[in-house]
XYZ file of C-alpha atoms in Angstrom:
353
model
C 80.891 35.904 64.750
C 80.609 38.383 62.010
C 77.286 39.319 63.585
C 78.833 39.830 66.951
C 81.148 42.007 65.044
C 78.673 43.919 63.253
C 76.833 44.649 66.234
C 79.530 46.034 68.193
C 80.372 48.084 65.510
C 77.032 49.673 65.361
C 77.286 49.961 68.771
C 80.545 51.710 69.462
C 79.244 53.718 66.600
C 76.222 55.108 68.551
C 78.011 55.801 71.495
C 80.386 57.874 70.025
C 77.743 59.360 68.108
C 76.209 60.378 71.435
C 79.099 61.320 73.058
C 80.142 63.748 70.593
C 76.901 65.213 70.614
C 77.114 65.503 74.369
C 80.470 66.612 74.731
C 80.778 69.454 71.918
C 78.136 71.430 73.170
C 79.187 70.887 76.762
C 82.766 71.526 76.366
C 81.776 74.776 74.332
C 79.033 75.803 77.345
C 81.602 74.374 80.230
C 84.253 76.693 78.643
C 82.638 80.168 77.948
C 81.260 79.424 81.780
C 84.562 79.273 82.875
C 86.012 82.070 80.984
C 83.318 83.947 82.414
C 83.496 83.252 86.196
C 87.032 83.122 85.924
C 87.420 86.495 84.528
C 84.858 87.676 87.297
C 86.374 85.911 90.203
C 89.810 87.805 89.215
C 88.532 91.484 88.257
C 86.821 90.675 91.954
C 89.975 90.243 93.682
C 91.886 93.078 92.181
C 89.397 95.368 92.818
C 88.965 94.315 96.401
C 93.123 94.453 96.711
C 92.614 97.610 95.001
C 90.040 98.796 97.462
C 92.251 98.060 100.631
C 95.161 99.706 98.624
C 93.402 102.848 98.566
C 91.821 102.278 101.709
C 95.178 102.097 103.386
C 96.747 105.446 101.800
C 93.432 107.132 102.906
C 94.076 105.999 106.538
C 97.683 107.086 106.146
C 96.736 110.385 104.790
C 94.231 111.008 107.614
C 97.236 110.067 110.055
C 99.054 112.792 108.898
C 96.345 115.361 108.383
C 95.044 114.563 111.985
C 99.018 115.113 113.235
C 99.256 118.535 111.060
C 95.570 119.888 112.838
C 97.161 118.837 116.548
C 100.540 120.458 115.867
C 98.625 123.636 114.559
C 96.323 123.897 117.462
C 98.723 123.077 120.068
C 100.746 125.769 118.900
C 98.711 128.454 119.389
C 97.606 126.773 122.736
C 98.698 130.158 124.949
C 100.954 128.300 127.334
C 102.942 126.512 124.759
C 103.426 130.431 123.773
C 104.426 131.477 127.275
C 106.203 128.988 127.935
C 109.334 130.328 125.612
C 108.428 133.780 127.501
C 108.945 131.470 130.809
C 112.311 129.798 129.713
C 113.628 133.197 129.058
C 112.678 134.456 132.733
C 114.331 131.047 133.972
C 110.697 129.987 135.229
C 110.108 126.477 135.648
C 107.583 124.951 133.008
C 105.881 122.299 135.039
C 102.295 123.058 133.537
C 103.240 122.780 130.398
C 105.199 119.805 130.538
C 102.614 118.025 132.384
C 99.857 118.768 129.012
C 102.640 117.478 126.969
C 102.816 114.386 128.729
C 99.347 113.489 128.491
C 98.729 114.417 125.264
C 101.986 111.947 124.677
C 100.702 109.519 126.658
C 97.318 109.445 124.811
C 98.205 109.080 121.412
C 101.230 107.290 121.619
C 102.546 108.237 118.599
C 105.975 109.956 119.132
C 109.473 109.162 120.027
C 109.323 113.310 121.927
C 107.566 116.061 121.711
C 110.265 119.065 121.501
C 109.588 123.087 122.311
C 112.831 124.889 120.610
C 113.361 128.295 120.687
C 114.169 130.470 117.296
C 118.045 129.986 118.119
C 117.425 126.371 117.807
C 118.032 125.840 121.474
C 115.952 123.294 123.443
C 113.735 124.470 126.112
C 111.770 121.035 126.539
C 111.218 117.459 125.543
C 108.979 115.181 126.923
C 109.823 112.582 127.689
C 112.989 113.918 128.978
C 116.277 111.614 128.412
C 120.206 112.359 128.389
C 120.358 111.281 124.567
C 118.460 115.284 123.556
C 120.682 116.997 121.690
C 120.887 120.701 123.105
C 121.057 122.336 119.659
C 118.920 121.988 116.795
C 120.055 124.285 114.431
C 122.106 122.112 112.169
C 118.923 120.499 111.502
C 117.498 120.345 108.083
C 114.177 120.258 108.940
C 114.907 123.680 112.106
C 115.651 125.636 108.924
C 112.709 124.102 106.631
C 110.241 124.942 109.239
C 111.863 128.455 110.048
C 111.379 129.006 106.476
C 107.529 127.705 105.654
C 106.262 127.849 109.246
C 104.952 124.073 109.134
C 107.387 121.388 107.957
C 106.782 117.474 107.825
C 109.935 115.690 106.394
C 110.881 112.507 105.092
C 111.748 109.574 107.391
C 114.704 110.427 109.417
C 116.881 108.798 112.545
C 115.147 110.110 115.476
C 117.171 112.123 117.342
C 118.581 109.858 120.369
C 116.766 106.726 118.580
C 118.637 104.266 116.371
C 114.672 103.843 114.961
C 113.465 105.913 111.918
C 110.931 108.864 112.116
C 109.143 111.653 110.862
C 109.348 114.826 112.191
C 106.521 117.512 111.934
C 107.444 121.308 113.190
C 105.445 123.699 113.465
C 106.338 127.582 114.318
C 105.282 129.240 117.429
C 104.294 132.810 117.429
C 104.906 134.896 120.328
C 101.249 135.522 122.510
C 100.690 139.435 121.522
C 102.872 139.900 118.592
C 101.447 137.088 116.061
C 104.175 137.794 113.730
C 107.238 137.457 115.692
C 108.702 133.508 115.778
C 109.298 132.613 119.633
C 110.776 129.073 118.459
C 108.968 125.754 117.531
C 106.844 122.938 118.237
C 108.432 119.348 116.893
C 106.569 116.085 116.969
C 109.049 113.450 116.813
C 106.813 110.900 114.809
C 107.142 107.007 115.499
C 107.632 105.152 112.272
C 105.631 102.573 113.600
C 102.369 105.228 113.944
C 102.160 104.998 110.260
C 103.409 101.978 109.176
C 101.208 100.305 110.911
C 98.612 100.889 108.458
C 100.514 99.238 105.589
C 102.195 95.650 108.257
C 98.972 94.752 109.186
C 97.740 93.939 105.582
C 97.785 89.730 104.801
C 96.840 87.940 101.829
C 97.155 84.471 101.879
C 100.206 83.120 103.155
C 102.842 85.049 101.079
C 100.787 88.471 100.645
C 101.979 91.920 101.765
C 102.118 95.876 101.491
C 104.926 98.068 101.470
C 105.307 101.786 101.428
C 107.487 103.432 98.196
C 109.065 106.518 98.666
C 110.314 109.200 95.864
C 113.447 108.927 94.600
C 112.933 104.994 94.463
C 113.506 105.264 98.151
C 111.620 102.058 100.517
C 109.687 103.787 102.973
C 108.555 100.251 104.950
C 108.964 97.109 103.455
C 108.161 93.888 106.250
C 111.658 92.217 104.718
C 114.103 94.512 106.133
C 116.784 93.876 103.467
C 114.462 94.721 101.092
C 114.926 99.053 102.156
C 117.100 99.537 99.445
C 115.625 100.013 95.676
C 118.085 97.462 94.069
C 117.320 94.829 96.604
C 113.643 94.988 95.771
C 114.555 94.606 92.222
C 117.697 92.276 92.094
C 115.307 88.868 91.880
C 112.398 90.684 89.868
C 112.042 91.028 86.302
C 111.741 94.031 84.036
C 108.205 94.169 84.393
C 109.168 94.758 88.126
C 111.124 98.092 87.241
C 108.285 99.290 84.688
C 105.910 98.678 87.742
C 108.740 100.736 90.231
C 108.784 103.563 87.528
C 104.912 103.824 87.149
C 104.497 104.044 91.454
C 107.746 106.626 91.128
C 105.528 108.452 88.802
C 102.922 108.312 91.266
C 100.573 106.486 89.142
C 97.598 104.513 90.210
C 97.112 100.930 89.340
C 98.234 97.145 88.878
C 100.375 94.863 87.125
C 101.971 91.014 86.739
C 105.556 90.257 87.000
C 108.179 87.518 88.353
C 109.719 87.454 91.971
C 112.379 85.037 91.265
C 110.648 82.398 89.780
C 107.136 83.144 91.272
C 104.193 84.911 89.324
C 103.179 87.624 91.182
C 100.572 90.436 91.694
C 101.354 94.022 92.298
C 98.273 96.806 93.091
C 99.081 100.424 94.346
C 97.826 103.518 95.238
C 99.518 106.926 95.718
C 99.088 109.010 99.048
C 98.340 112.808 99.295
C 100.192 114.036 102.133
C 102.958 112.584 101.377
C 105.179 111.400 98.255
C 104.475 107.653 98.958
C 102.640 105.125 97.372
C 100.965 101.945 99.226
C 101.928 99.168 97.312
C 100.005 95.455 97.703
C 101.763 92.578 96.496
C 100.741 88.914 96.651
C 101.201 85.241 95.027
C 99.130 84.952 92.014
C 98.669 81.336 92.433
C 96.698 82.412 96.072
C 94.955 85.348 93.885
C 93.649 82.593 91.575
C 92.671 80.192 94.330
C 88.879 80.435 94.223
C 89.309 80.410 90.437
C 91.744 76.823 90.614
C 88.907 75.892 92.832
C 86.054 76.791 89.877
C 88.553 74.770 87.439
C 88.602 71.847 89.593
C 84.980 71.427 89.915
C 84.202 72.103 86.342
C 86.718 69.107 85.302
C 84.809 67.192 87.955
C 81.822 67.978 86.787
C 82.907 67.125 83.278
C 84.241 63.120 84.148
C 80.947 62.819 85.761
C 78.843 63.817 83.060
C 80.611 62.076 80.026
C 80.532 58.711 82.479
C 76.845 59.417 82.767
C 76.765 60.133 78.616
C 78.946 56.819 78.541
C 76.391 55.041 80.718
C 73.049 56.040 79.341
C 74.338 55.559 75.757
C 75.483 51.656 76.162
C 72.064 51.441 77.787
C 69.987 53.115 75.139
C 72.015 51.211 72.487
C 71.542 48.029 73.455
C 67.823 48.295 74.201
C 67.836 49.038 69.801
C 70.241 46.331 69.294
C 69.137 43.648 71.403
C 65.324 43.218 69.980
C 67.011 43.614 66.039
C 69.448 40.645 66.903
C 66.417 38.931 67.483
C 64.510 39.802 64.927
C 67.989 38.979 62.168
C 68.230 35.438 64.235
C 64.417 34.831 63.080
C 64.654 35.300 60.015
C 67.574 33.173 59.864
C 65.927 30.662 61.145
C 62.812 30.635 58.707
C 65.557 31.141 55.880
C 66.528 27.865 57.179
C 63.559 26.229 56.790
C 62.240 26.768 60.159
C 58.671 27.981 59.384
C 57.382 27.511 62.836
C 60.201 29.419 64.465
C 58.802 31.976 66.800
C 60.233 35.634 67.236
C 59.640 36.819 70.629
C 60.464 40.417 71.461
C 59.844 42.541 74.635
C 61.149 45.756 73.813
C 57.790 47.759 74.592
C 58.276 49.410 71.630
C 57.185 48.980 67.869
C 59.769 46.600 67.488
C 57.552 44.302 69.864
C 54.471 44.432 67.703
């Protein structure tokens, strides 16, 4: 009995001995590995959220830019210019109407396209509805554009539209005299044209992009409640608000914080054209997905491998132990008195001599 306990003893001794020796170094290796990938994995996905970040303001940008060029060519177009000439003569403007239409019709971009004259009177709008206001003069943005011939404002209501817009003016000079002002062109700018940019982006299940104004002002946010400033921030943290001030700021980059009580992970981007920033948003348990994934395998990996240690050691053990038992009951045995007692080991080994 004491035999039986000495030998499992010895045994359980080995086994931790080469478990320890298998597990330190793998647990050190397994560890650094995983700091490593992990690391990777998540500078990979905020730089790719980053990417799409600036990606999006770029395409936003080039929205606008392409809108300014149109507005600039079209008015210079000579029958947009005669056609405030016309309205004076009480000429019909059929012509011109018509190229409005298509050019409408083929971007698709605006609530109306308006011609005004310099007393802020309208002389067209295509399309054509009852809802047109006649005067435009108490306009903010008639007296911005009279002022620095080409105006593109914030988001406004759209004049006979319960929808938001933008509306981009742009003066129109008379056809010999380039420095008289005959009136205006106005592009009546869909929300949607824009915004568009910004709703389509998805990240996971819970990821999305928003667009923040100045003046802590929600440009598009897909929660409508969410327009105002303090409804974005009444179930966020202070982090939240120190992110808010840094995009007010127009700053470029990333940060953590708590939506309630979900971690969360915020990347933005300011645009040029205008005072907005595209901000990306998503779940950081979805962000870290790949790298739960990488975790997950590793610990796998790690049960497998220390059975395997667990295995192979018992095994390698007991091929020592087994051929000294024998050898300790021999020599019992001829302490005994036993001279002709014969030790038989097949170890393969110098044990077996």
């Amino acid at each position: 009995m004491d035999d039986d306990f000495m030998f499992s003893t010895i045994k359980a001794k080995l086994i931790a001995i080469f478990i320890v020796l298998g597990i330190i170094p793998l647990l050190f290796f397994g560890f650094l590995s995983y700091h490593t990938a992990s690391n990777a994995l998540l500078r990979q996905a905020q730089e790719q959220l980053g990417n799409v970040a600036d990606k999006t303001a770029q395409q936003i940008d080039s929205f606008f830019e392409a809108a300014q060029k149109d507005i600039e060519l079209l008015s210079k177009y000579p029958f947009i210019q005669l056609s405030f000439l016309q309205y004076e003569f009480g000429q019909r403007s059929d012509t011109i109407r018509e190229m409005l239409r298509n050019y409408e019709k083929k971007d698709q971009y605006f609530n109306r396209i308006y011609l005004i004259n310099a007393d802020g009177k309208k002389i067209l709008a295509e399309p054509e509805t009852p809802d047109d206001p006649e005067d435009f003069q108490s306009f903010e943005w008639f007296d911005a554009t009279m002022e620095n011939d080409i105006y593109m404002s914030d988001l406004v209501m759209s004049s006979g539209f319960s929808t938001p817009a933008i509306i981009l003016s742009k003066l129109v000079y008379d056809f010999e005299d380039q420095t008289k002002v005959v009136g205006m062109l106005v592009f009546d700018i869909k929300a949607t044209a824009f915004t568009q940019f910004v709703s389509s982006f998805k990240f996971g299940t819970q990821g999305y992009a928003f667009l923040f104004g100045r003046d802590d002002n929600v440009v598009y946010h897909p929660a409508q409640h969410l327009l105002a400033e303090q409804d974005l921030v009444h179930k966020g943290d202070h982090q939240l608000r120190l992110l808010l001030n840094r995009i007010t700021n127009r700053e470029k980059g990333s940060g953590d914080y708590l939506w309630g009580e979900i971690e969360k992970k915020m990347v933005f981007t300011p645009c040029r054209i205008k005072e907005w920033s595209v901000v990306l948003t998503v779940q950081k348990a979805e962000l870290m997905a790949d790298i739960l994934k990488l975790k997950n395998r590793m610990i796998t990996f790690f049960l497998v491998f220390l059975l395997l240690i667990l295995v192979v050691s018992t095994l390698f053990v007991k091929s020592i132990t087994h051929p000294i038992g024998f050898l300790i009951a021999g020599a019992r045995a001829i302490g005994n008195g036993d001279l002709f007692h014969v030790i038989e080991i097949k170890s393969g080994d110098e044990l077996q001599g």
